Amino acid sequence: MRIAPLLCLAALLAAPFASASVSSYTVKNRRIEPRQTLAQALHDAALPDAQVEAVISALEGVFDFRKSRPGDQFRLVMREGVLDFFDYRQSAVDEWQVRRDGDKYVGSKRTIEVEKQVTLVSLEINSSLYEAALAAGEDPSIGVVLADVFAWDIDFYRDPRKGDKARALVEKFVSKGRVLRYGEVLAAAYEGGQVGKKRVFRYQEPNGQINYFQEDGASAKKTFLKSPLKYAHVTSGFGSRFHPVLQYLKAHNGVDYGTPIGTPVWVVADGTVTKAQNTGPGGNTVCVRHINGLETCYLHLSKYGAGVRVGGRVSQKQVIAYSGNTGRSTGPHLHFALKRNGQFVNPLNQKFPRAEPLSKAQLPDFLAKTKELVSQLDSVSMASAGGSSTHAAATP
């Protein structure tokens, strides 16, 4: 007898929901395919022509359609067969939206909050810098960042040894707890079985120029980089070898680096371009004349860097080309050659001087500004790091 009133109450509570109309939503997730425009992708997603035109019109002046590229993601939210919401995503910080507002559609770029943090990253290398980054819970691109600041002293393919340790006080740009990218390295240290101890600090000189210096004010920069690539492995060294195409013993007047087609190639020192053309067996080639009778050449390229031309000046670390497989080549690689006074020499065993150190007048300011960086870099001694870890550090 007590159950009946409860049943009646349940029926009364359910009545409004039973009589209300329920909207039907459909969600479609798609990607931009190769050689496909956004409008074509919308049509292929079965969006009616009038609504395709409405979306494109809403995004005009908000989104540059020329920058749409394969792999970009978009989502269509349909209500009763009519587009209610559209969003387009290129990256974690690049998103656009179109919302229905009555009878019209309004487009906008989504505002995403990005926080800059300064973090102390610690890595222990047991196999590679890439694996060390993953083991530390870092994005592998931290390896590229470190390769950049130590480019004058460490070749990160040839030089690392098991047990080497690296630490960096580095900017991180974070959104919703996710690292979007790394920024400037404020200070970094490396202890290696092959290269010994290296420490560098970022410093802005009175003229506004930013460079890296060692703890005593000596320049971290040398006149030549150790490698024309941030990451690559030597597949053929300098000297005589059995040529894989010609099938006979032949002098190999340079070093071959195995690397995928399209890898950026940076010039190892300031200089003037003396050659930027196809040289037949060497394929697309760039040669650069440097000081003191030195010249470098980069062969088998897929394409040249922006603005690279004969007679033009190039600066150390400038991307002058992209690796390829042109000319007499058995696979994608970069052939790198170094001449001293017209004679080929082995690029891997050359010693180059450092750039000018800080002046005596600048040194006190440098030491004062880097004192806190030294303290943060040494907050956990490298010898006792014991493994890969990350530590939060205050923004200096």
mmCIF file of C-alpha atoms in Angstrom:
data_model
loop_
_atom_site.group_PDB
_atom_site.id
_atom_site.type_symbol
_atom_site.label_atom_id
_atom_site.label_comp_id
_atom_site.label_asym_id
_atom_site.label_seq_id
_atom_site.Cartn_x
_atom_site.Cartn_y
_atom_site.Cartn_z
ATOM 1 C CA MET A 1 0.000 0.000 0.000
ATOM 2 C CA ARG A 2 2.900 2.351 0.623
ATOM 3 C CA ILE A 3 4.353 1.797 -2.855
ATOM 4 C CA ALA A 4 1.484 3.352 -4.796
ATOM 5 C CA PRO A 5 2.095 6.976 -3.683
ATOM 6 C CA LEU A 6 5.749 6.629 -4.662
ATOM 7 C CA LEU A 7 4.794 5.367 -8.088
ATOM 8 C CA CYS A 8 2.465 8.315 -8.554
ATOM 9 C CA LEU A 9 5.198 10.747 -7.509
ATOM 10 C CA ALA A 10 7.638 9.146 -9.953
ATOM 11 C CA ALA A 11 5.102 9.482 -12.742
ATOM 12 C CA LEU A 12 4.556 13.155 -11.969
ATOM 13 C CA LEU A 13 8.312 13.851 -11.934
ATOM 14 C CA ALA A 14 8.817 12.053 -15.224
ATOM 15 C CA ALA A 15 5.940 13.753 -17.003
ATOM 16 C CA PRO A 16 7.673 17.040 -17.941
ATOM 17 C CA PHE A 17 10.617 15.164 -19.467
ATOM 18 C CA ALA A 18 8.394 12.823 -21.401
ATOM 19 C CA SER A 19 6.529 15.684 -23.029
ATOM 20 C CA ALA A 20 9.549 17.943 -23.752
ATOM 21 C CA SER A 21 11.144 17.847 -27.215
ATOM 22 C CA VAL A 22 14.705 16.509 -27.282
ATOM 23 C CA SER A 23 17.200 18.010 -29.764
ATOM 24 C CA SER A 24 19.210 15.581 -31.834
ATOM 25 C CA TYR A 25 22.959 16.325 -32.066
ATOM 26 C CA THR A 26 25.464 14.814 -34.464
ATOM 27 C CA VAL A 27 29.240 15.318 -34.153
ATOM 28 C CA LYS A 28 31.631 14.783 -37.057
ATOM 29 C CA ASN A 29 35.426 14.824 -36.571
ATOM 30 C CA ARG A 30 37.521 15.192 -39.716
ATOM 31 C CA ARG A 31 41.033 16.065 -40.948
ATOM 32 C CA ILE A 32 42.232 18.077 -43.917
ATOM 33 C CA GLU A 33 43.566 15.648 -46.520
ATOM 34 C CA PRO A 34 46.468 16.306 -48.928
ATOM 35 C CA ARG A 35 45.556 18.760 -51.734
ATOM 36 C CA GLN A 36 42.228 19.455 -50.053
ATOM 37 C CA THR A 37 40.924 22.942 -49.239
ATOM 38 C CA LEU A 38 38.808 23.659 -46.184
ATOM 39 C CA ALA A 39 35.747 24.222 -48.373
ATOM 40 C CA GLN A 40 36.293 20.881 -50.100
ATOM 41 C CA ALA A 41 36.695 19.156 -46.745
ATOM 42 C CA LEU A 42 33.401 20.632 -45.533
ATOM 43 C CA HIS A 43 31.622 19.480 -48.683
ATOM 44 C CA ASP A 44 33.137 15.997 -48.289
ATOM 45 C CA ALA A 45 31.804 15.944 -44.713
ATOM 46 C CA ALA A 46 28.310 16.300 -46.232
ATOM 47 C CA LEU A 47 27.734 19.836 -44.943
ATOM 48 C CA PRO A 48 25.075 21.556 -47.100
ATOM 49 C CA ASP A 49 26.403 24.088 -49.622
ATOM 50 C CA ALA A 50 24.757 27.075 -47.936
ATOM 51 C CA GLN A 51 26.319 26.196 -44.579
ATOM 52 C CA VAL A 52 29.740 25.672 -46.182
ATOM 53 C CA GLU A 53 29.502 29.197 -47.581
ATOM 54 C CA ALA A 54 28.392 30.488 -44.165
ATOM 55 C CA VAL A 55 31.417 28.939 -42.422
ATOM 56 C CA ILE A 56 33.872 30.264 -45.022
ATOM 57 C CA SER A 57 32.323 33.736 -44.835
ATOM 58 C CA ALA A 58 32.453 33.747 -41.018
ATOM 59 C CA LEU A 59 36.172 32.907 -41.087
ATOM 60 C CA GLU A 60 37.156 35.514 -43.683
ATOM 61 C CA GLY A 61 39.479 38.004 -42.063
ATOM 62 C CA VAL A 62 39.868 35.700 -39.057
ATOM 63 C CA PHE A 63 41.641 32.704 -40.571
ATOM 64 C CA ASP A 64 44.180 32.713 -43.424
ATOM 65 C CA PHE A 65 42.899 29.895 -45.649
ATOM 66 C CA ARG A 66 46.289 29.704 -47.409
ATOM 67 C CA LYS A 67 47.744 28.318 -44.169
ATOM 68 C CA SER A 68 45.353 25.376 -44.039
ATOM 69 C CA ARG A 69 47.425 22.219 -44.267
ATOM 70 C CA PRO A 70 46.987 18.429 -44.346
ATOM 71 C CA GLY A 71 46.455 16.972 -40.901
ATOM 72 C CA ASP A 72 44.600 19.980 -39.496
ATOM 73 C CA GLN A 73 41.593 18.796 -37.473
ATOM 74 C CA PHE A 74 38.063 20.157 -37.509
ATOM 75 C CA ARG A 75 34.777 19.283 -35.846
ATOM 76 C CA LEU A 76 31.194 19.848 -36.928
ATOM 77 C CA VAL A 77 28.401 19.824 -34.350
ATOM 78 C CA MET A 78 25.011 19.505 -36.055
ATOM 79 C CA ARG A 79 21.657 20.064 -34.334
ATOM 80 C CA GLU A 80 18.587 18.786 -36.158
ATOM 81 C CA GLY A 81 20.697 18.598 -39.326
ATOM 82 C CA VAL A 82 21.826 22.244 -39.107
ATOM 83 C CA LEU A 83 25.376 23.330 -38.220
ATOM 84 C CA ASP A 84 25.446 24.624 -34.651
ATOM 85 C CA PHE A 85 29.194 24.802 -33.993
ATOM 86 C CA PHE A 86 32.451 24.412 -35.976
ATOM 87 C CA ASP A 87 35.992 24.405 -34.643
ATOM 88 C CA TYR A 88 39.295 24.118 -36.492
ATOM 89 C CA ARG A 89 42.573 23.123 -34.811
ATOM 90 C CA GLN A 90 46.121 23.424 -36.127
ATOM 91 C CA SER A 91 48.000 23.120 -32.851
ATOM 92 C CA ALA A 92 47.498 23.353 -29.111
ATOM 93 C CA VAL A 93 47.445 27.144 -29.356
ATOM 94 C CA ASP A 94 45.964 27.698 -32.814
ATOM 95 C CA GLU A 95 42.212 27.100 -32.886
ATOM 96 C CA TRP A 96 39.342 28.854 -34.680
ATOM 97 C CA GLN A 97 35.611 28.619 -34.058
ATOM 98 C CA VAL A 98 32.354 29.392 -35.839
ATOM 99 C CA ARG A 99 29.185 29.601 -33.712
ATOM 100 C CA ARG A 100 25.596 29.986 -34.756
ATOM 101 C CA ASP A 101 24.092 33.219 -33.433
ATOM 102 C CA GLY A 102 20.445 33.267 -34.407
ATOM 103 C CA ASP A 103 20.276 33.297 -38.207
ATOM 104 C CA LYS A 104 23.971 34.090 -38.725
ATOM 105 C CA TYR A 105 27.353 32.505 -38.040
ATOM 106 C CA VAL A 106 30.199 34.301 -36.228
ATOM 107 C CA GLY A 107 33.855 33.297 -36.571
ATOM 108 C CA SER A 108 36.675 33.942 -34.091
ATOM 109 C CA LYS A 109 40.084 32.705 -33.039
ATOM 110 C CA ARG A 110 39.956 30.922 -29.722
ATOM 111 C CA THR A 111 41.948 32.557 -26.942
ATOM 112 C CA ILE A 112 44.155 30.034 -25.183
ATOM 113 C CA GLU A 113 45.999 30.905 -21.998
ATOM 114 C CA VAL A 114 49.720 30.131 -22.142
ATOM 115 C CA GLU A 115 51.923 30.321 -19.061
ATOM 116 C CA LYS A 116 55.696 30.757 -19.176
ATOM 117 C CA GLN A 117 57.596 28.805 -16.543
ATOM 118 C CA VAL A 118 61.300 28.432 -15.866
ATOM 119 C CA THR A 119 62.165 24.830 -15.030
ATOM 120 C CA LEU A 120 65.300 22.935 -14.171
ATOM 121 C CA VAL A 121 65.481 19.825 -16.373
ATOM 122 C CA SER A 122 67.835 16.980 -15.461
ATOM 123 C CA LEU A 123 68.712 14.165 -17.858
ATOM 124 C CA GLU A 124 70.902 11.094 -17.576
ATOM 125 C CA ILE A 125 71.950 9.570 -20.879
ATOM 126 C CA ASN A 126 71.934 5.786 -21.035
ATOM 127 C CA SER A 127 71.341 5.312 -24.762
ATOM 128 C CA SER A 128 70.551 8.638 -26.449
ATOM 129 C CA LEU A 129 69.495 12.176 -25.610
ATOM 130 C CA TYR A 130 66.098 11.385 -27.127
ATOM 131 C CA GLU A 131 65.543 8.419 -24.797
ATOM 132 C CA ALA A 132 66.878 10.411 -21.825
ATOM 133 C CA ALA A 133 64.286 13.115 -22.478
ATOM 134 C CA LEU A 134 61.444 10.579 -22.582
ATOM 135 C CA ALA A 135 62.690 8.930 -19.389
ATOM 136 C CA ALA A 136 62.632 12.325 -17.659
ATOM 137 C CA GLY A 137 59.064 12.974 -18.792
ATOM 138 C CA GLU A 138 60.215 15.734 -21.132
ATOM 139 C CA ASP A 139 59.352 16.403 -24.750
ATOM 140 C CA PRO A 140 62.159 15.016 -26.975
ATOM 141 C CA SER A 141 62.578 18.508 -28.470
ATOM 142 C CA ILE A 142 64.563 19.406 -25.331
ATOM 143 C CA GLY A 143 67.391 17.532 -27.063
ATOM 144 C CA VAL A 144 67.284 19.972 -29.975
ATOM 145 C CA VAL A 145 67.356 22.875 -27.512
ATOM 146 C CA LEU A 146 70.459 21.496 -25.784
ATOM 147 C CA ALA A 147 72.117 20.697 -29.105
ATOM 148 C CA ASP A 148 71.692 24.343 -30.027
ATOM 149 C CA VAL A 149 73.421 25.856 -26.976
ATOM 150 C CA PHE A 150 76.246 23.279 -26.959
ATOM 151 C CA ALA A 151 76.676 23.240 -30.764
ATOM 152 C CA TRP A 152 80.269 24.524 -30.574
ATOM 153 C CA ASP A 153 81.490 21.833 -28.177
ATOM 154 C CA ILE A 154 79.286 18.752 -28.442
ATOM 155 C CA ASP A 155 78.158 16.671 -31.398
ATOM 156 C CA PHE A 156 75.131 14.995 -29.829
ATOM 157 C CA TYR A 157 75.383 11.946 -32.047
ATOM 158 C CA ARG A 158 79.108 11.174 -31.713
ATOM 159 C CA ASP A 159 80.103 12.547 -28.308
ATOM 160 C CA PRO A 160 77.595 11.333 -25.643
ATOM 161 C CA ARG A 161 78.547 8.335 -23.503
ATOM 162 C CA LYS A 162 76.450 6.188 -21.179
ATOM 163 C CA GLY A 163 76.115 7.892 -17.819
ATOM 164 C CA ASP A 164 76.577 11.432 -19.145
ATOM 165 C CA LYS A 165 74.402 14.008 -17.368
ATOM 166 C CA ALA A 166 72.808 17.179 -18.702
ATOM 167 C CA ARG A 167 70.961 19.926 -16.858
ATOM 168 C CA ALA A 168 69.234 23.003 -18.211
ATOM 169 C CA LEU A 169 67.419 25.937 -16.696
ATOM 170 C CA VAL A 170 64.952 26.481 -19.515
ATOM 171 C CA GLU A 171 61.754 28.360 -20.292
ATOM 172 C CA LYS A 172 58.647 26.248 -20.820
ATOM 173 C CA PHE A 173 55.444 27.508 -22.395
ATOM 174 C CA VAL A 174 52.585 25.548 -20.839
ATOM 175 C CA SER A 175 48.844 25.413 -21.503
ATOM 176 C CA LYS A 176 46.480 23.317 -19.371
ATOM 177 C CA GLY A 177 49.433 21.451 -17.911
ATOM 178 C CA ARG A 178 50.836 20.537 -21.315
ATOM 179 C CA VAL A 179 54.235 21.749 -22.539
ATOM 180 C CA LEU A 180 53.700 23.508 -25.867
ATOM 181 C CA ARG A 181 57.336 24.325 -26.516
ATOM 182 C CA TYR A 182 60.632 25.201 -24.893
ATOM 183 C CA GLY A 183 61.896 28.764 -24.967
ATOM 184 C CA GLU A 184 65.298 30.193 -24.116
ATOM 185 C CA VAL A 185 67.905 28.199 -22.215
ATOM 186 C CA LEU A 186 69.077 30.467 -19.397
ATOM 187 C CA ALA A 187 71.843 28.152 -18.219
ATOM 188 C CA ALA A 188 72.987 24.628 -19.029
ATOM 189 C CA ALA A 189 75.574 22.119 -17.853
ATOM 190 C CA TYR A 190 76.867 18.876 -19.310
ATOM 191 C CA GLU A 191 79.170 16.280 -17.781
ATOM 192 C CA GLY A 192 80.392 13.687 -20.244
ATOM 193 C CA GLY A 193 82.952 10.935 -20.421
ATOM 194 C CA GLN A 194 84.081 12.160 -23.837
ATOM 195 C CA VAL A 195 83.675 15.941 -23.656
ATOM 196 C CA GLY A 196 84.233 16.601 -19.940
ATOM 197 C CA LYS A 197 82.401 19.385 -18.099
ATOM 198 C CA LYS A 198 80.673 22.157 -20.031
ATOM 199 C CA ARG A 199 78.641 25.031 -18.565
ATOM 200 C CA VAL A 200 77.063 27.920 -20.464
ATOM 201 C CA PHE A 201 75.009 30.951 -19.445
ATOM 202 C CA ARG A 202 72.798 33.203 -21.515
ATOM 203 C CA TYR A 203 73.755 36.879 -21.269
ATOM 204 C CA GLN A 204 72.590 40.033 -22.988
ATOM 205 C CA GLU A 205 75.482 42.360 -23.681
ATOM 206 C CA PRO A 206 75.170 46.165 -23.356
ATOM 207 C CA ASN A 207 74.730 46.453 -27.145
ATOM 208 C CA GLY A 208 71.623 44.241 -26.910
ATOM 209 C CA GLN A 209 73.243 41.179 -28.477
ATOM 210 C CA ILE A 210 72.535 37.877 -26.709
ATOM 211 C CA ASN A 211 75.219 35.192 -26.530
ATOM 212 C CA TYR A 212 76.259 32.271 -24.369
ATOM 213 C CA PHE A 213 79.344 32.433 -22.170
ATOM 214 C CA GLN A 214 81.172 30.116 -19.850
ATOM 215 C CA GLU A 215 81.194 30.750 -16.117
ATOM 216 C CA ASP A 216 84.427 32.785 -16.293
ATOM 217 C CA GLY A 217 83.166 35.030 -19.106
ATOM 218 C CA ALA A 218 84.863 33.140 -21.940
ATOM 219 C CA SER A 219 82.668 32.821 -25.013
ATOM 220 C CA ALA A 220 80.803 29.543 -25.504
ATOM 221 C CA LYS A 221 80.858 30.321 -29.214
ATOM 222 C CA LYS A 222 83.615 29.103 -31.517
ATOM 223 C CA THR A 223 84.364 30.254 -35.032
ATOM 224 C CA PHE A 224 83.071 26.872 -36.348
ATOM 225 C CA LEU A 225 80.311 24.515 -35.182
ATOM 226 C CA LYS A 226 81.137 20.856 -34.595
ATOM 227 C CA SER A 227 78.498 19.704 -37.087
ATOM 228 C CA PRO A 228 76.285 21.187 -39.844
ATOM 229 C CA LEU A 229 73.302 19.247 -38.412
ATOM 230 C CA LYS A 230 71.780 19.248 -34.940
ATOM 231 C CA TYR A 231 71.214 15.506 -35.058
ATOM 232 C CA ALA A 232 72.762 13.053 -37.523
ATOM 233 C CA HIS A 233 75.073 10.066 -37.533
ATOM 234 C CA VAL A 234 78.261 9.704 -39.548
ATOM 235 C CA THR A 235 77.778 6.986 -42.150
ATOM 236 C CA SER A 236 81.092 7.468 -43.931
ATOM 237 C CA GLY A 237 84.176 9.208 -42.606
ATOM 238 C CA PHE A 238 87.017 11.119 -44.210
ATOM 239 C CA GLY A 239 89.632 9.206 -46.255
ATOM 240 C CA SER A 240 89.724 6.375 -48.788
ATOM 241 C CA ARG A 241 86.697 4.132 -49.109
ATOM 242 C CA PHE A 242 85.085 1.675 -51.532
ATOM 243 C CA HIS A 243 82.604 3.853 -53.418
ATOM 244 C CA PRO A 244 79.101 2.277 -53.269
ATOM 245 C CA VAL A 245 78.090 3.573 -56.727
ATOM 246 C CA LEU A 246 81.358 3.549 -58.709
ATOM 247 C CA GLN A 247 82.445 0.227 -57.140
ATOM 248 C CA TYR A 248 86.126 1.039 -56.646
ATOM 249 C CA LEU A 249 88.409 2.497 -53.975
ATOM 250 C CA LYS A 250 88.157 6.273 -54.058
ATOM 251 C CA ALA A 251 89.196 9.180 -51.849
ATOM 252 C CA HIS A 252 86.286 10.409 -49.712
ATOM 253 C CA ASN A 253 87.022 14.107 -49.226
ATOM 254 C CA GLY A 254 84.473 14.778 -46.529
ATOM 255 C CA VAL A 255 82.040 13.267 -44.067
ATOM 256 C CA ASP A 256 78.635 11.735 -44.815
ATOM 257 C CA TYR A 257 75.799 12.216 -42.337
ATOM 258 C CA GLY A 258 72.775 9.933 -42.632
ATOM 259 C CA THR A 259 69.652 12.049 -42.245
ATOM 260 C CA PRO A 260 66.118 12.151 -43.696
ATOM 261 C CA ILE A 261 65.374 14.305 -46.737
ATOM 262 C CA GLY A 262 64.425 17.832 -45.714
ATOM 263 C CA THR A 263 66.557 18.058 -42.555
ATOM 264 C CA PRO A 264 67.708 21.682 -42.043
ATOM 265 C CA VAL A 265 71.419 22.204 -42.752
ATOM 266 C CA TRP A 266 73.056 25.118 -40.978
ATOM 267 C CA VAL A 267 76.259 26.799 -42.050
ATOM 268 C CA VAL A 268 79.027 26.080 -39.550
ATOM 269 C CA ALA A 269 80.570 29.562 -39.662
ATOM 270 C CA ASP A 270 80.039 33.071 -40.992
ATOM 271 C CA GLY A 271 81.027 33.485 -44.618
ATOM 272 C CA THR A 272 80.184 34.262 -48.242
ATOM 273 C CA VAL A 273 78.377 31.847 -50.565
ATOM 274 C CA THR A 274 80.626 30.866 -53.483
ATOM 275 C CA LYS A 275 78.424 28.174 -55.024
ATOM 276 C CA ALA A 276 74.709 27.356 -54.983
ATOM 277 C CA GLN A 277 73.964 25.059 -57.913
ATOM 278 C CA ASN A 278 73.683 21.489 -59.118
ATOM 279 C CA THR A 279 77.173 20.039 -59.556
ATOM 280 C CA GLY A 280 76.262 16.745 -61.209
ATOM 281 C CA PRO A 281 77.611 13.922 -58.997
ATOM 282 C CA GLY A 282 77.361 16.213 -55.956
ATOM 283 C CA GLY A 283 73.762 17.099 -56.705
ATOM 284 C CA ASN A 284 72.503 20.401 -55.371
ATOM 285 C CA THR A 285 75.495 21.995 -53.651
ATOM 286 C CA VAL A 286 76.247 25.042 -51.504
ATOM 287 C CA CYS A 287 79.820 26.172 -50.812
ATOM 288 C CA VAL A 288 80.775 28.948 -48.407
ATOM 289 C CA ARG A 289 84.098 30.817 -48.071
ATOM 290 C CA HIS A 290 85.187 31.622 -44.525
ATOM 291 C CA ILE A 291 88.111 33.453 -42.947
ATOM 292 C CA ASN A 292 91.698 32.149 -42.855
ATOM 293 C CA GLY A 293 91.483 30.286 -46.175
ATOM 294 C CA LEU A 294 88.705 27.941 -45.044
ATOM 295 C CA GLU A 295 85.799 26.798 -47.230
ATOM 296 C CA THR A 296 82.915 24.410 -46.523
ATOM 297 C CA CYS A 297 80.671 22.581 -49.002
ATOM 298 C CA TYR A 298 77.305 20.870 -48.476
ATOM 299 C CA LEU A 299 76.237 18.311 -51.123
ATOM 300 C CA HIS A 300 73.236 16.191 -52.236
ATOM 301 C CA LEU A 301 70.757 18.810 -51.010
ATOM 302 C CA SER A 302 67.021 18.710 -51.697
ATOM 303 C CA LYS A 303 66.669 22.502 -51.814
ATOM 304 C CA TYR A 304 68.421 25.726 -50.845
ATOM 305 C CA GLY A 305 67.641 27.946 -47.881
ATOM 306 C CA ALA A 306 65.731 31.197 -48.269
ATOM 307 C CA GLY A 307 67.860 33.977 -49.743
ATOM 308 C CA VAL A 308 70.939 31.793 -50.320
ATOM 309 C CA ARG A 309 72.714 33.028 -53.451
ATOM 310 C CA VAL A 310 76.260 33.333 -54.773
ATOM 311 C CA GLY A 311 77.954 36.382 -53.281
ATOM 312 C CA GLY A 312 75.514 36.601 -50.374
ATOM 313 C CA ARG A 313 76.645 36.676 -46.755
ATOM 314 C CA VAL A 314 75.515 33.936 -44.365
ATOM 315 C CA SER A 315 75.780 33.746 -40.585
ATOM 316 C CA GLN A 316 76.728 30.821 -38.373
ATOM 317 C CA LYS A 317 73.675 28.617 -37.601
ATOM 318 C CA GLN A 318 71.729 30.067 -40.540
ATOM 319 C CA VAL A 319 69.776 27.364 -42.395
ATOM 320 C CA ILE A 320 71.346 27.461 -45.848
ATOM 321 C CA ALA A 321 69.795 24.286 -47.272
ATOM 322 C CA TYR A 322 67.901 21.064 -46.618
ATOM 323 C CA SER A 323 69.403 17.591 -46.897
ATOM 324 C CA GLY A 324 68.417 15.405 -49.807
ATOM 325 C CA ASN A 325 69.363 12.590 -52.162
ATOM 326 C CA THR A 326 70.376 14.430 -55.345
ATOM 327 C CA GLY A 327 73.334 13.617 -57.564
ATOM 328 C CA ARG A 328 75.369 10.427 -57.265
ATOM 329 C CA SER A 329 73.834 9.160 -54.047
ATOM 330 C CA THR A 330 72.644 5.800 -52.765
ATOM 331 C CA GLY A 331 70.305 7.240 -50.135
ATOM 332 C CA PRO A 332 69.312 10.379 -48.226
ATOM 333 C CA HIS A 333 72.348 11.987 -46.607
ATOM 334 C CA LEU A 334 74.459 15.119 -46.377
ATOM 335 C CA HIS A 335 78.049 15.166 -47.618
ATOM 336 C CA PHE A 336 80.001 17.817 -45.709
ATOM 337 C CA ALA A 337 83.479 18.863 -46.858
ATOM 338 C CA LEU A 338 86.032 21.280 -45.432
ATOM 339 C CA LYS A 339 88.954 22.839 -47.313
ATOM 340 C CA ARG A 340 91.909 24.674 -45.827
ATOM 341 C CA ASN A 341 93.833 26.715 -48.413
ATOM 342 C CA GLY A 342 92.310 24.633 -51.211
ATOM 343 C CA GLN A 343 93.126 21.238 -49.689
ATOM 344 C CA PHE A 344 90.505 18.902 -48.223
ATOM 345 C CA VAL A 345 90.916 18.212 -44.494
ATOM 346 C CA ASN A 346 89.003 16.033 -42.046
ATOM 347 C CA PRO A 347 86.202 18.166 -40.526
ATOM 348 C CA LEU A 348 85.960 15.924 -37.466
ATOM 349 C CA ASN A 349 89.448 16.507 -36.053
ATOM 350 C CA GLN A 350 89.835 20.258 -36.505
ATOM 351 C CA LYS A 351 90.413 22.634 -33.571
ATOM 352 C CA PHE A 352 88.859 26.071 -33.815
ATOM 353 C CA PRO A 353 89.342 29.089 -31.533
ATOM 354 C CA ARG A 354 86.605 30.612 -29.412
ATOM 355 C CA ALA A 355 85.082 34.000 -30.089
ATOM 356 C CA GLU A 356 86.131 37.018 -28.036
ATOM 357 C CA PRO A 357 85.462 36.753 -24.272
ATOM 358 C CA LEU A 358 83.600 39.383 -22.310
ATOM 359 C CA SER A 359 85.639 42.491 -21.649
ATOM 360 C CA LYS A 360 86.883 43.276 -18.156
ATOM 361 C CA ALA A 361 84.315 46.077 -17.998
ATOM 362 C CA GLN A 362 81.442 43.652 -18.756
ATOM 363 C CA LEU A 363 82.571 40.822 -16.497
ATOM 364 C CA PRO A 364 81.234 42.198 -13.146
ATOM 365 C CA ASP A 365 77.749 42.679 -14.627
ATOM 366 C CA PHE A 366 77.824 39.182 -16.144
ATOM 367 C CA LEU A 367 78.876 37.586 -12.841
ATOM 368 C CA ALA A 368 76.189 39.477 -10.917
ATOM 369 C CA LYS A 369 73.421 38.507 -13.334
ATOM 370 C CA THR A 370 74.428 34.857 -13.551
ATOM 371 C CA LYS A 371 74.935 34.344 -9.807
ATOM 372 C CA GLU A 372 71.312 33.293 -9.299
ATOM 373 C CA LEU A 373 71.435 31.095 -12.411
ATOM 374 C CA VAL A 374 74.498 29.312 -11.039
ATOM 375 C CA SER A 375 72.665 28.716 -7.762
ATOM 376 C CA GLN A 376 69.603 27.268 -9.499
ATOM 377 C CA LEU A 377 71.666 25.155 -11.874
ATOM 378 C CA ASP A 378 73.523 23.687 -8.891
ATOM 379 C CA SER A 379 70.421 23.252 -6.701
ATOM 380 C CA VAL A 380 70.897 19.495 -7.052
ATOM 381 C CA SER A 381 74.463 18.458 -7.761
ATOM 382 C CA MET A 382 74.877 16.689 -11.079
ATOM 383 C CA ALA A 383 76.949 13.961 -9.484
ATOM 384 C CA SER A 384 74.089 13.014 -7.141
ATOM 385 C CA ALA A 385 71.229 13.467 -9.628
ATOM 386 C CA GLY A 386 70.993 9.671 -9.750
ATOM 387 C CA GLY A 387 68.633 9.656 -12.711
ATOM 388 C CA SER A 388 66.370 11.723 -14.861
ATOM 389 C CA SER A 389 64.124 14.211 -13.094
ATOM 390 C CA THR A 390 62.665 17.668 -13.346
ATOM 391 C CA HIS A 391 62.543 20.358 -10.719
ATOM 392 C CA ALA A 392 60.565 23.560 -10.640
ATOM 393 C CA ALA A 393 62.656 26.708 -10.505
ATOM 394 C CA ALA A 394 61.639 30.265 -9.803
ATOM 395 C CA THR A 395 61.598 32.671 -12.716
ATOM 396 C CA PRO A 396 64.731 34.856 -12.404
#
